[in-house]
């Protein structure tokens, strides 16, 4: 494409690249579902993909590419507004919290891929397990399946599973985030199940530490300075 705009230098040329892509209407659909939306660390869960033609019939023997990623997240059992669960991130700072181990095997970035094929019914199932997280925290596992047919058309879908570090959570609550020196700090503690039901008779250990920050060669760091035990 060439043009000589009015008022331009005689003989000058200008070009504009155009990308022309072929569009083909999808001939099939893909759906990914999780066997259950929640799991525990060390517990195997299953995600499945189903591929079928819009005209009817299963997409059998099609290539499947699975991509699964795991990332630390937060979770608060329902019914306990005002309590903080897990590792608290203050509003004045946001630090990345990578997953310790994904589990199928351990890998950098907590990301894994697998190649497979649909069965005669157009389905394929993938078992996923998170073997551990350090420090303990809930993890969101996102599994995405991309199915390709003989015409090299590809369709994708995904499903997420929330993996809990344990069957019980510990929540803490304080009436104030800031206190004066020498002022008492009142802390409420609760132990609920994942669904939110409170659990009685469980011992809770609370440790209070004072954080002291300083600059090092690696940057700003905070170290815990023991402040003694908590009074009853």
Short mmCIF file of C-alpha atoms in Angstrom, two decimals:
data_model
loop_
_atom_site.label_atom_id
_atom_site.label_comp_id
_atom_site.label_asym_id
_atom_site.label_seq_id
_atom_site.Cartn_x
_atom_site.Cartn_y
_atom_site.Cartn_z
CA UNK A 1 0.00 0.00 0.00
CA UNK A 2 1.65 3.24 -1.17
CA UNK A 3 0.43 6.82 -1.01
CA UNK A 4 1.63 10.31 -1.77
CA UNK A 5 -0.15 12.60 0.71
CA UNK A 6 -1.01 16.12 -0.32
CA UNK A 7 1.77 18.51 0.51
CA UNK A 8 4.30 15.69 0.86
CA UNK A 9 7.69 15.41 -0.76
CA UNK A 10 7.26 14.45 -4.45
CA UNK A 11 8.22 10.85 -5.07
CA UNK A 12 8.01 9.84 -1.38
CA UNK A 13 6.20 6.62 -0.46
CA UNK A 14 4.47 5.51 2.71
CA UNK A 15 3.50 1.98 3.68
CA UNK A 16 0.99 0.44 6.06
CA UNK A 17 1.18 -3.29 6.90
CA UNK A 18 -2.07 -5.25 6.93
CA UNK A 19 -2.51 -8.64 8.61
CA UNK A 20 -5.09 -10.91 6.99
CA UNK A 21 -6.03 -13.95 9.05
CA UNK A 22 -8.22 -16.85 8.08
CA UNK A 23 -11.29 -17.45 10.23
CA UNK A 24 -12.90 -20.83 10.49
CA UNK A 25 -16.07 -21.45 12.44
CA UNK A 26 -15.36 -23.92 15.28
CA UNK A 27 -16.67 -27.39 14.56
CA UNK A 28 -16.53 -28.70 18.14
CA UNK A 29 -16.73 -27.57 21.76
CA UNK A 30 -14.61 -28.31 24.82
CA UNK A 31 -15.63 -28.30 28.49
CA UNK A 32 -13.34 -28.83 31.50
CA UNK A 33 -14.77 -29.65 34.93
CA UNK A 34 -13.34 -30.52 38.34
CA UNK A 35 -14.45 -33.63 40.22
CA UNK A 36 -14.87 -31.41 43.29
CA UNK A 37 -14.07 -27.73 43.87
CA UNK A 38 -12.00 -28.31 47.04
CA UNK A 39 -9.23 -30.67 48.10
CA UNK A 40 -6.60 -31.03 50.83
CA UNK A 41 -2.83 -30.96 50.45
CA UNK A 42 -1.74 -34.51 49.68
CA UNK A 43 -5.18 -35.46 48.39
CA UNK A 44 -5.59 -36.39 44.74
CA UNK A 45 -8.29 -34.60 42.78
CA UNK A 46 -9.43 -35.13 39.19
CA UNK A 47 -10.21 -32.70 36.39
CA UNK A 48 -11.78 -33.91 33.15
CA UNK A 49 -12.18 -32.56 29.62
CA UNK A 50 -15.04 -33.46 27.29
CA UNK A 51 -14.88 -32.67 23.55
CA UNK A 52 -17.85 -33.04 21.21
CA UNK A 53 -18.88 -31.89 17.74
CA UNK A 54 -21.60 -29.27 17.44
CA UNK A 55 -23.20 -31.50 14.83
CA UNK A 56 -23.33 -34.33 17.36
CA UNK A 57 -20.93 -37.08 18.35
CA UNK A 58 -17.80 -37.27 20.49
CA UNK A 59 -14.38 -36.04 19.36
CA UNK A 60 -12.46 -39.28 19.85
CA UNK A 61 -8.69 -39.71 19.54
CA UNK A 62 -8.02 -35.95 19.55
CA UNK A 63 -4.79 -34.49 20.90
CA UNK A 64 -5.08 -32.92 24.38
CA UNK A 65 -2.55 -30.52 25.90
CA UNK A 66 -2.95 -30.00 29.63
CA UNK A 67 -1.42 -26.97 31.35
CA UNK A 68 -1.73 -26.72 35.13
CA UNK A 69 -0.48 -23.94 37.39
CA UNK A 70 -0.56 -23.57 41.17
CA UNK A 71 -0.49 -20.27 43.03
CA UNK A 72 -0.82 -19.33 46.67
CA UNK A 73 -4.10 -17.66 47.47
CA UNK A 74 -6.22 -16.72 50.49
CA UNK A 75 -9.28 -18.32 52.02
CA UNK A 76 -11.57 -17.33 54.86
CA UNK A 77 -14.18 -19.80 56.17
CA UNK A 78 -17.65 -18.27 55.85
CA UNK A 79 -19.33 -16.65 58.82
CA UNK A 80 -16.22 -15.15 60.45
CA UNK A 81 -16.06 -11.60 59.17
CA UNK A 82 -13.40 -9.53 60.87
CA UNK A 83 -11.06 -12.49 61.47
CA UNK A 84 -7.80 -12.85 59.57
CA UNK A 85 -6.90 -16.32 58.26
CA UNK A 86 -3.53 -17.39 56.94
CA UNK A 87 -0.61 -15.08 56.30
CA UNK A 88 -1.75 -11.49 56.57
CA UNK A 89 -0.58 -9.06 53.89
CA UNK A 90 -0.66 -5.47 55.18
CA UNK A 91 -2.25 -2.77 53.05
CA UNK A 92 1.08 -0.95 52.81
CA UNK A 93 2.93 -3.86 51.22
CA UNK A 94 2.37 -6.70 48.76
CA UNK A 95 4.93 -9.47 48.52
CA UNK A 96 4.85 -12.47 46.20
CA UNK A 97 4.27 -15.82 47.87
CA UNK A 98 5.37 -18.69 45.58
CA UNK A 99 4.20 -22.23 46.04
CA UNK A 100 6.72 -24.49 47.73
CA UNK A 101 5.89 -27.73 45.93
CA UNK A 102 3.36 -28.52 43.24
CA UNK A 103 3.66 -32.21 43.77
CA UNK A 104 3.53 -33.93 40.33
CA UNK A 105 6.66 -33.37 40.22
CA UNK A 106 8.24 -30.41 41.90
CA UNK A 107 9.10 -27.77 39.30
CA UNK A 108 10.13 -24.16 39.01
CA UNK A 109 7.21 -21.78 38.77
CA UNK A 110 4.68 -24.42 39.91
CA UNK A 111 3.66 -25.08 36.31
CA UNK A 112 3.33 -28.43 34.56
CA UNK A 113 2.20 -29.67 31.11
CA UNK A 114 1.06 -33.06 29.85
CA UNK A 115 0.15 -34.45 26.44
CA UNK A 116 -2.70 -36.93 26.07
CA UNK A 117 -5.60 -37.92 23.80
CA UNK A 118 -9.36 -38.19 24.23
CA UNK A 119 -10.92 -41.61 24.54
CA UNK A 120 -13.73 -43.05 22.44
CA UNK A 121 -16.26 -40.87 24.28
CA UNK A 122 -14.25 -37.70 23.70
CA UNK A 123 -13.11 -37.50 27.33
CA UNK A 124 -9.82 -37.40 29.20
CA UNK A 125 -9.21 -37.29 32.95
CA UNK A 126 -6.19 -35.80 34.73
CA UNK A 127 -5.28 -36.47 38.36
CA UNK A 128 -3.67 -33.52 40.16
CA UNK A 129 -2.08 -33.44 43.59
CA UNK A 130 -0.37 -30.71 45.63
CA UNK A 131 2.06 -32.51 47.91
CA UNK A 132 3.07 -29.57 50.09
CA UNK A 133 3.23 -25.82 50.56
CA UNK A 134 5.80 -24.06 52.73
CA UNK A 135 4.76 -22.10 54.67
CA UNK A 136 1.28 -23.68 54.78
CA UNK A 137 -1.33 -21.77 52.76
CA UNK A 138 -4.27 -22.46 50.47
CA UNK A 139 -3.39 -22.96 46.81
CA UNK A 140 -5.44 -22.35 43.68
CA UNK A 141 -4.76 -24.92 40.96
CA UNK A 142 -5.88 -23.92 37.47
CA UNK A 143 -6.04 -26.75 34.92
CA UNK A 144 -6.50 -25.85 31.25
CA UNK A 145 -7.04 -28.35 28.44
CA UNK A 146 -6.55 -27.53 24.75
CA UNK A 147 -8.05 -30.05 22.31
CA UNK A 148 -7.02 -30.13 18.63
CA UNK A 149 -8.91 -31.96 15.87
CA UNK A 150 -7.62 -33.40 12.57
CA UNK A 151 -8.03 -29.99 10.91
CA UNK A 152 -5.73 -28.45 13.53
CA UNK A 153 -8.51 -26.42 15.04
CA UNK A 154 -7.95 -25.92 18.77
CA UNK A 155 -10.45 -25.19 21.52
CA UNK A 156 -9.62 -24.61 25.21
CA UNK A 157 -11.36 -24.52 28.55
CA UNK A 158 -10.23 -24.53 32.18
CA UNK A 159 -11.33 -25.31 35.73
CA UNK A 160 -9.93 -24.31 39.13
CA UNK A 161 -9.55 -26.34 42.32
CA UNK A 162 -8.91 -24.77 45.74
CA UNK A 163 -6.44 -26.86 47.75
CA UNK A 164 -6.52 -26.32 51.53
CA UNK A 165 -3.45 -26.87 53.73
CA UNK A 166 -5.56 -28.57 56.43
CA UNK A 167 -9.15 -29.40 57.35
CA UNK A 168 -9.14 -26.66 60.03
CA UNK A 169 -8.22 -22.99 59.89
CA UNK A 170 -7.09 -20.63 62.65
CA UNK A 171 -8.40 -17.08 62.63
CA UNK A 172 -7.25 -14.08 64.65
CA UNK A 173 -8.98 -10.79 65.31
CA UNK A 174 -7.92 -7.60 67.05
CA UNK A 175 -9.97 -4.51 67.82
CA UNK A 176 -7.14 -2.21 66.72
CA UNK A 177 -4.19 -2.43 64.33
CA UNK A 178 -2.17 0.21 66.19
CA UNK A 179 -1.63 0.64 69.94
CA UNK A 180 0.52 2.87 72.10
CA UNK A 181 3.59 1.51 73.90
CA UNK A 182 2.59 -0.27 77.09
CA UNK A 183 -1.03 -0.65 75.98
CA UNK A 184 -2.56 -4.14 76.12
CA UNK A 185 -3.52 -5.86 72.86
CA UNK A 186 -6.68 -7.98 72.93
CA UNK A 187 -6.64 -10.91 70.47
CA UNK A 188 -9.60 -13.16 69.65
CA UNK A 189 -8.88 -16.61 68.18
CA UNK A 190 -11.21 -19.07 66.45
CA UNK A 191 -10.80 -22.55 64.92
CA UNK A 192 -13.39 -23.28 62.20
CA UNK A 193 -13.70 -26.03 59.62
CA UNK A 194 -13.41 -25.24 55.91
CA UNK A 195 -17.19 -24.85 55.74
CA UNK A 196 -17.21 -22.38 58.65
CA UNK A 197 -18.44 -24.53 61.56
CA UNK A 198 -16.54 -23.74 64.78
CA UNK A 199 -14.60 -26.60 66.37
CA UNK A 200 -14.49 -26.94 70.16
CA UNK A 201 -11.74 -28.40 72.31
CA UNK A 202 -8.78 -27.54 70.07
CA UNK A 203 -5.68 -26.05 71.71
CA UNK A 204 -4.41 -22.79 70.21
CA UNK A 205 -0.86 -21.53 70.73
CA UNK A 206 -0.34 -17.80 70.19
CA UNK A 207 3.20 -16.44 69.87
CA UNK A 208 3.84 -12.69 69.94
CA UNK A 209 6.97 -11.31 68.28
CA UNK A 210 8.21 -7.81 67.62
CA UNK A 211 9.51 -7.22 64.09
CA UNK A 212 12.59 -5.04 63.73
CA UNK A 213 13.48 -3.81 60.24
CA UNK A 214 16.88 -2.88 58.87
CA UNK A 215 18.70 -2.41 55.60
CA UNK A 216 21.13 -5.11 54.46
CA UNK A 217 23.17 -5.72 51.32
CA UNK A 218 20.18 -7.63 49.92
CA UNK A 219 17.74 -4.81 50.75
CA UNK A 220 15.18 -4.18 53.50
CA UNK A 221 14.60 -7.09 55.86
CA UNK A 222 12.61 -7.69 59.03
CA UNK A 223 13.71 -9.93 61.88
CA UNK A 224 11.59 -11.21 64.74
CA UNK A 225 12.65 -10.08 68.20
CA UNK A 226 11.09 -12.19 70.99
CA UNK A 227 8.87 -10.08 73.21
CA UNK A 228 8.12 -12.63 75.91
CA UNK A 229 5.06 -14.72 76.52
CA UNK A 230 1.46 -13.61 76.32
CA UNK A 231 -0.42 -13.11 79.60
CA UNK A 232 -3.54 -15.18 80.18
#
